Amino acid sequence: MWSPINASSSPRPDGLDPAVACALPTGLLTEHGVLTVAGFAGGQSVLITGASTGIGLIGVQLAKALGATPVIGTTRTAAKRELLEQAGVDTVIVTDEQDLTRTALDATDNQGVDVVLDHIGGQAFAQCLPATKIDGHVVNIGRLAGPAATVDLDALSYRHLTVHGVSFGFTRDHEMADVIAALLPEVIPAVARGQIRPVIDRTVALAEFRQAADRLRSGEAVGKVVLRMTDD
């Protein structure tokens, strides 16, 4: 059923377009690794900040495929609400218009979420703490809004939260092997079934890498930008 790529990577399901396949590994490894770190189990609720980013969209689909309910996702602009709903987000929080903490609590009967996947950092990270259930887990993955936050320690302590910081781009080799191996039982089959697909903004020739980088920096890209190595 699988076509192995090489010994250091996950197998690629037969028939999966190469442009789609190349846009998956970083997101799958990161988001599944984070859910594992947080002790996620099917049926738990998940809040994903920066859910409209390329990696956030993979996180949404992965959480849904593994049985998360509800999945709550944030985006800065209402224009991306439909994109998130199509990806599987049950409650979209538009942070330019809504309070992250209050809306997440409202979506969980004032209990808070079991797991937070935070791709934003900054004050968004701080706002996630009081939106997390007692004994819940908050994992910081990215710092798009910066590395500093003013945290309410009462929200952290009274809720008995566990906070994790990860950076899978710097994970040691023996740790990464475990992260990759963990994809095989559930995640790769979900990719094969079509439950997880990267959103690809565009595919461009390698010679156009500067334009591709500029589009990513502009914030206008929706999903991944794929570089094509050849004209084939």
PDB file of C-alpha atoms in Angstrom, residues 32-188:
ATOM      1  CA  HIS A  32       1.210  14.900  15.729  1.00  0.00           C
ATOM      2  CA  GLY A  33       4.304  15.243  17.888  1.00  0.00           C
ATOM      3  CA  VAL A  34       2.653  18.075  19.791  1.00  0.00           C
ATOM      4  CA  LEU A  35      -0.570  16.139  20.345  1.00  0.00           C
ATOM      5  CA  THR A  36       1.526  13.240  21.632  1.00  0.00           C
ATOM      6  CA  VAL A  37       3.449  15.506  24.013  1.00  0.00           C
ATOM      7  CA  ALA A  38       0.129  16.794  25.352  1.00  0.00           C
ATOM      8  CA  GLY A  39      -1.197  13.272  25.924  1.00  0.00           C
ATOM      9  CA  PHE A  40      -4.115  13.844  23.550  1.00  0.00           C
ATOM     10  CA  ALA A  41      -6.818  11.180  23.324  1.00  0.00           C
ATOM     11  CA  GLY A  42      -9.786  10.926  20.996  1.00  0.00           C
ATOM     12  CA  GLY A  43     -12.843  12.781  22.287  1.00  0.00           C
ATOM     13  CA  GLN A  44     -10.836  15.610  23.842  1.00  0.00           C
ATOM     14  CA  SER A  45     -11.223  19.229  22.785  1.00  0.00           C
ATOM     15  CA  VAL A  46      -8.420  21.076  21.000  1.00  0.00           C
ATOM     16  CA  LEU A  47      -7.778  24.784  20.503  1.00  0.00           C
ATOM     17  CA  ILE A  48      -5.429  25.684  17.648  1.00  0.00           C
ATOM     18  CA  THR A  49      -4.152  29.245  17.399  1.00  0.00           C
ATOM     19  CA  GLY A  50      -3.037  30.386  13.968  1.00  0.00           C
ATOM     20  CA  ALA A  51      -5.289  27.693  12.526  1.00  0.00           C
ATOM     21  CA  SER A  52      -5.378  29.376   9.111  1.00  0.00           C
ATOM     22  CA  THR A  53      -1.612  29.028   8.642  1.00  0.00           C
ATOM     23  CA  GLY A  54      -0.284  26.200   6.500  1.00  0.00           C
ATOM     24  CA  ILE A  55       0.785  24.166   9.509  1.00  0.00           C
ATOM     25  CA  GLY A  56      -2.299  25.123  11.506  1.00  0.00           C
ATOM     26  CA  LEU A  57      -4.594  23.779   8.788  1.00  0.00           C
ATOM     27  CA  ILE A  58      -2.794  20.445   8.931  1.00  0.00           C
ATOM     28  CA  GLY A  59      -3.199  20.488  12.707  1.00  0.00           C
ATOM     29  CA  VAL A  60      -6.938  21.032  12.354  1.00  0.00           C
ATOM     30  CA  GLN A  61      -7.372  18.114   9.971  1.00  0.00           C
ATOM     31  CA  LEU A  62      -5.122  15.864  12.024  1.00  0.00           C
ATOM     32  CA  ALA A  63      -6.974  16.616  15.248  1.00  0.00           C
ATOM     33  CA  LYS A  64     -10.306  15.871  13.550  1.00  0.00           C
ATOM     34  CA  ALA A  65      -8.980  12.644  12.024  1.00  0.00           C
ATOM     35  CA  LEU A  66      -7.839  11.489  15.478  1.00  0.00           C
ATOM     36  CA  GLY A  67     -11.232  12.212  17.035  1.00  0.00           C
ATOM     37  CA  ALA A  68     -10.891  15.653  18.626  1.00  0.00           C
ATOM     38  CA  THR A  69     -14.200  17.301  19.514  1.00  0.00           C
ATOM     39  CA  PRO A  70     -14.695  20.134  19.365  1.00  0.00           C
ATOM     40  CA  VAL A  71     -11.850  21.669  17.388  1.00  0.00           C
ATOM     41  CA  ILE A  72     -11.579  25.412  17.928  1.00  0.00           C
ATOM     42  CA  GLY A  73      -9.369  27.492  15.639  1.00  0.00           C
ATOM     43  CA  THR A  74      -8.264  31.110  15.577  1.00  0.00           C
ATOM     44  CA  THR A  75      -7.597  33.447  12.685  1.00  0.00           C
ATOM     45  CA  ARG A  76      -7.070  37.177  12.607  1.00  0.00           C
ATOM     46  CA  THR A  77      -9.549  37.958   9.838  1.00  0.00           C
ATOM     47  CA  ALA A  78     -13.125  36.961   9.093  1.00  0.00           C
ATOM     48  CA  ALA A  79     -12.148  36.343   5.460  1.00  0.00           C
ATOM     49  CA  LYS A  80     -10.603  33.017   6.517  1.00  0.00           C
ATOM     50  CA  ARG A  81     -13.602  31.774   8.488  1.00  0.00           C
ATOM     51  CA  GLU A  82     -14.932  29.665   5.599  1.00  0.00           C
ATOM     52  CA  LEU A  83     -11.483  28.169   4.988  1.00  0.00           C
ATOM     53  CA  LEU A  84     -11.309  26.981   8.589  1.00  0.00           C
ATOM     54  CA  GLU A  85     -14.842  25.629   8.583  1.00  0.00           C
ATOM     55  CA  GLN A  86     -14.077  23.631   5.442  1.00  0.00           C
ATOM     56  CA  ALA A  87     -10.940  22.239   7.124  1.00  0.00           C
ATOM     57  CA  GLY A  88     -13.044  20.978  10.029  1.00  0.00           C
ATOM     58  CA  VAL A  89     -12.981  23.726  12.663  1.00  0.00           C
ATOM     59  CA  ASP A  90     -16.154  23.571  14.782  1.00  0.00           C
ATOM     60  CA  THR A  91     -15.794  27.034  16.317  1.00  0.00           C
ATOM     61  CA  VAL A  92     -13.843  29.778  14.538  1.00  0.00           C
ATOM     62  CA  ILE A  93     -12.487  32.633  16.651  1.00  0.00           C
ATOM     63  CA  VAL A  94     -11.693  35.779  14.670  1.00  0.00           C
ATOM     64  CA  THR A  95      -9.253  37.429  17.050  1.00  0.00           C
ATOM     65  CA  ASP A  96      -9.586  40.881  15.470  1.00  0.00           C
ATOM     66  CA  GLU A  97     -13.273  40.783  16.438  1.00  0.00           C
ATOM     67  CA  GLN A  98     -13.639  38.316  19.324  1.00  0.00           C
ATOM     68  CA  ASP A  99     -12.001  37.663  22.663  1.00  0.00           C
ATOM     69  CA  LEU A 100     -10.017  34.428  22.403  1.00  0.00           C
ATOM     70  CA  THR A 101     -10.471  33.345  26.011  1.00  0.00           C
ATOM     71  CA  ARG A 102     -14.172  34.133  26.307  1.00  0.00           C
ATOM     72  CA  THR A 103     -15.108  32.549  22.979  1.00  0.00           C
ATOM     73  CA  ALA A 104     -13.178  29.350  23.723  1.00  0.00           C
ATOM     74  CA  LEU A 105     -14.862  29.059  27.113  1.00  0.00           C
ATOM     75  CA  ASP A 106     -18.284  29.636  25.558  1.00  0.00           C
ATOM     76  CA  ALA A 107     -17.592  26.831  23.051  1.00  0.00           C
ATOM     77  CA  THR A 108     -16.762  24.379  25.855  1.00  0.00           C
ATOM     78  CA  ASP A 109     -19.572  25.100  28.335  1.00  0.00           C
ATOM     79  CA  ASN A 110     -17.172  27.289  30.313  1.00  0.00           C
ATOM     80  CA  GLN A 111     -14.884  24.316  31.015  1.00  0.00           C
ATOM     81  CA  GLY A 112     -12.005  25.212  28.696  1.00  0.00           C
ATOM     82  CA  VAL A 113     -10.215  22.978  26.192  1.00  0.00           C
ATOM     83  CA  ASP A 114      -8.193  19.883  26.977  1.00  0.00           C
ATOM     84  CA  VAL A 115      -5.281  20.722  24.667  1.00  0.00           C
ATOM     85  CA  VAL A 116      -3.964  23.936  23.113  1.00  0.00           C
ATOM     86  CA  LEU A 117      -1.699  23.958  20.050  1.00  0.00           C
ATOM     87  CA  ASP A 118      -0.318  27.498  20.038  1.00  0.00           C
ATOM     88  CA  HIS A 119       1.385  28.630  16.836  1.00  0.00           C
ATOM     89  CA  ILE A 120       1.222  32.350  17.670  1.00  0.00           C
ATOM     90  CA  GLY A 121       2.946  32.997  20.986  1.00  0.00           C
ATOM     91  CA  GLY A 122       2.960  36.539  22.359  1.00  0.00           C
ATOM     92  CA  GLN A 123      -0.205  37.507  24.190  1.00  0.00           C
ATOM     93  CA  ALA A 124      -2.212  34.868  22.338  1.00  0.00           C
ATOM     94  CA  PHE A 125      -0.296  32.296  24.394  1.00  0.00           C
ATOM     95  CA  ALA A 126      -1.254  34.128  27.596  1.00  0.00           C
ATOM     96  CA  GLN A 127      -4.916  34.236  26.534  1.00  0.00           C
ATOM     97  CA  CYS A 128      -4.914  30.472  26.017  1.00  0.00           C
ATOM     98  CA  LEU A 129      -4.143  29.691  29.660  1.00  0.00           C
ATOM     99  CA  PRO A 130      -7.515  30.720  31.149  1.00  0.00           C
ATOM    100  CA  ALA A 131      -9.206  29.068  28.138  1.00  0.00           C
ATOM    101  CA  THR A 132      -7.750  25.663  29.089  1.00  0.00           C
ATOM    102  CA  LYS A 133      -9.519  23.054  31.217  1.00  0.00           C
ATOM    103  CA  ILE A 134      -8.279  22.144  34.680  1.00  0.00           C
ATOM    104  CA  ASP A 135      -5.366  19.697  34.261  1.00  0.00           C
ATOM    105  CA  GLY A 136      -5.160  20.622  30.577  1.00  0.00           C
ATOM    106  CA  HIS A 137      -2.085  21.002  28.395  1.00  0.00           C
ATOM    107  CA  VAL A 138      -0.837  24.061  26.508  1.00  0.00           C
ATOM    108  CA  VAL A 139       1.906  23.540  23.934  1.00  0.00           C
ATOM    109  CA  ASN A 140       3.721  26.451  22.317  1.00  0.00           C
ATOM    110  CA  ILE A 141       4.935  25.627  18.819  1.00  0.00           C
ATOM    111  CA  GLY A 142       5.464  28.963  17.057  1.00  0.00           C
ATOM    112  CA  ARG A 143       6.013  32.585  17.923  1.00  0.00           C
ATOM    113  CA  LEU A 144       4.512  34.569  15.047  1.00  0.00           C
ATOM    114  CA  ALA A 145       3.475  37.298  17.496  1.00  0.00           C
ATOM    115  CA  GLY A 146       6.843  37.283  19.249  1.00  0.00           C
ATOM    116  CA  PRO A 147       8.538  35.291  22.017  1.00  0.00           C
ATOM    117  CA  ALA A 148       7.376  37.349  24.999  1.00  0.00           C
ATOM    118  CA  ALA A 149       4.085  37.198  26.896  1.00  0.00           C
ATOM    119  CA  THR A 150       2.748  38.537  30.178  1.00  0.00           C
ATOM    120  CA  VAL A 151       1.192  35.500  31.828  1.00  0.00           C
ATOM    121  CA  ASP A 152      -1.426  35.378  34.573  1.00  0.00           C
ATOM    122  CA  LEU A 153       0.118  32.872  36.964  1.00  0.00           C
ATOM    123  CA  ASP A 154      -3.220  32.395  38.709  1.00  0.00           C
ATOM    124  CA  ALA A 155      -4.669  31.047  35.464  1.00  0.00           C
ATOM    125  CA  LEU A 156      -1.711  28.700  35.202  1.00  0.00           C
ATOM    126  CA  SER A 157      -1.654  27.530  38.810  1.00  0.00           C
ATOM    127  CA  TYR A 158      -5.325  27.367  39.764  1.00  0.00           C
ATOM    128  CA  ARG A 159      -6.092  25.310  36.660  1.00  0.00           C
ATOM    129  CA  HIS A 160      -3.139  22.972  37.318  1.00  0.00           C
ATOM    130  CA  LEU A 161      -2.020  23.367  33.726  1.00  0.00           C
ATOM    131  CA  THR A 162       0.954  21.701  32.081  1.00  0.00           C
ATOM    132  CA  VAL A 163       2.835  23.950  29.651  1.00  0.00           C
ATOM    133  CA  HIS A 164       5.169  22.490  27.030  1.00  0.00           C
ATOM    134  CA  GLY A 165       7.552  24.149  24.624  1.00  0.00           C
ATOM    135  CA  VAL A 166       8.599  22.319  21.475  1.00  0.00           C
ATOM    136  CA  SER A 167      10.776  22.999  18.467  1.00  0.00           C
ATOM    137  CA  PHE A 168      10.832  19.905  16.308  1.00  0.00           C
ATOM    138  CA  GLY A 169      13.214  21.533  13.853  1.00  0.00           C
ATOM    139  CA  PHE A 170      15.874  21.150  16.548  1.00  0.00           C
ATOM    140  CA  THR A 171      14.863  17.756  17.902  1.00  0.00           C
ATOM    141  CA  ARG A 172      17.715  15.312  18.392  1.00  0.00           C
ATOM    142  CA  ASP A 173      17.964  12.415  15.935  1.00  0.00           C
ATOM    143  CA  HIS A 174      16.879   9.669  18.311  1.00  0.00           C
ATOM    144  CA  GLU A 175      13.837  11.704  19.345  1.00  0.00           C
ATOM    145  CA  MET A 176      12.841  12.463  15.754  1.00  0.00           C
ATOM    146  CA  ALA A 177      12.930   8.762  14.907  1.00  0.00           C
ATOM    147  CA  ASP A 178      10.240   8.166  17.527  1.00  0.00           C
ATOM    148  CA  VAL A 179       8.164  11.094  16.207  1.00  0.00           C
ATOM    149  CA  ILE A 180       8.323   9.717  12.654  1.00  0.00           C
ATOM    150  CA  ALA A 181       7.497   6.166  13.736  1.00  0.00           C
ATOM    151  CA  ALA A 182       4.439   7.406  15.615  1.00  0.00           C
ATOM    152  CA  LEU A 183       2.863   8.597  12.351  1.00  0.00           C
ATOM    153  CA  LEU A 184       2.527   5.089  10.931  1.00  0.00           C
ATOM    154  CA  PRO A 185      -0.382   3.590  12.918  1.00  0.00           C
ATOM    155  CA  GLU A 186      -2.987   6.350  12.455  1.00  0.00           C
ATOM    156  CA  VAL A 187      -1.717   9.414  10.628  1.00  0.00           C
ATOM    157  CA  ILE A 188      -0.408   7.995   7.349  1.00  0.00           C
TER     158      ILE A 188
END
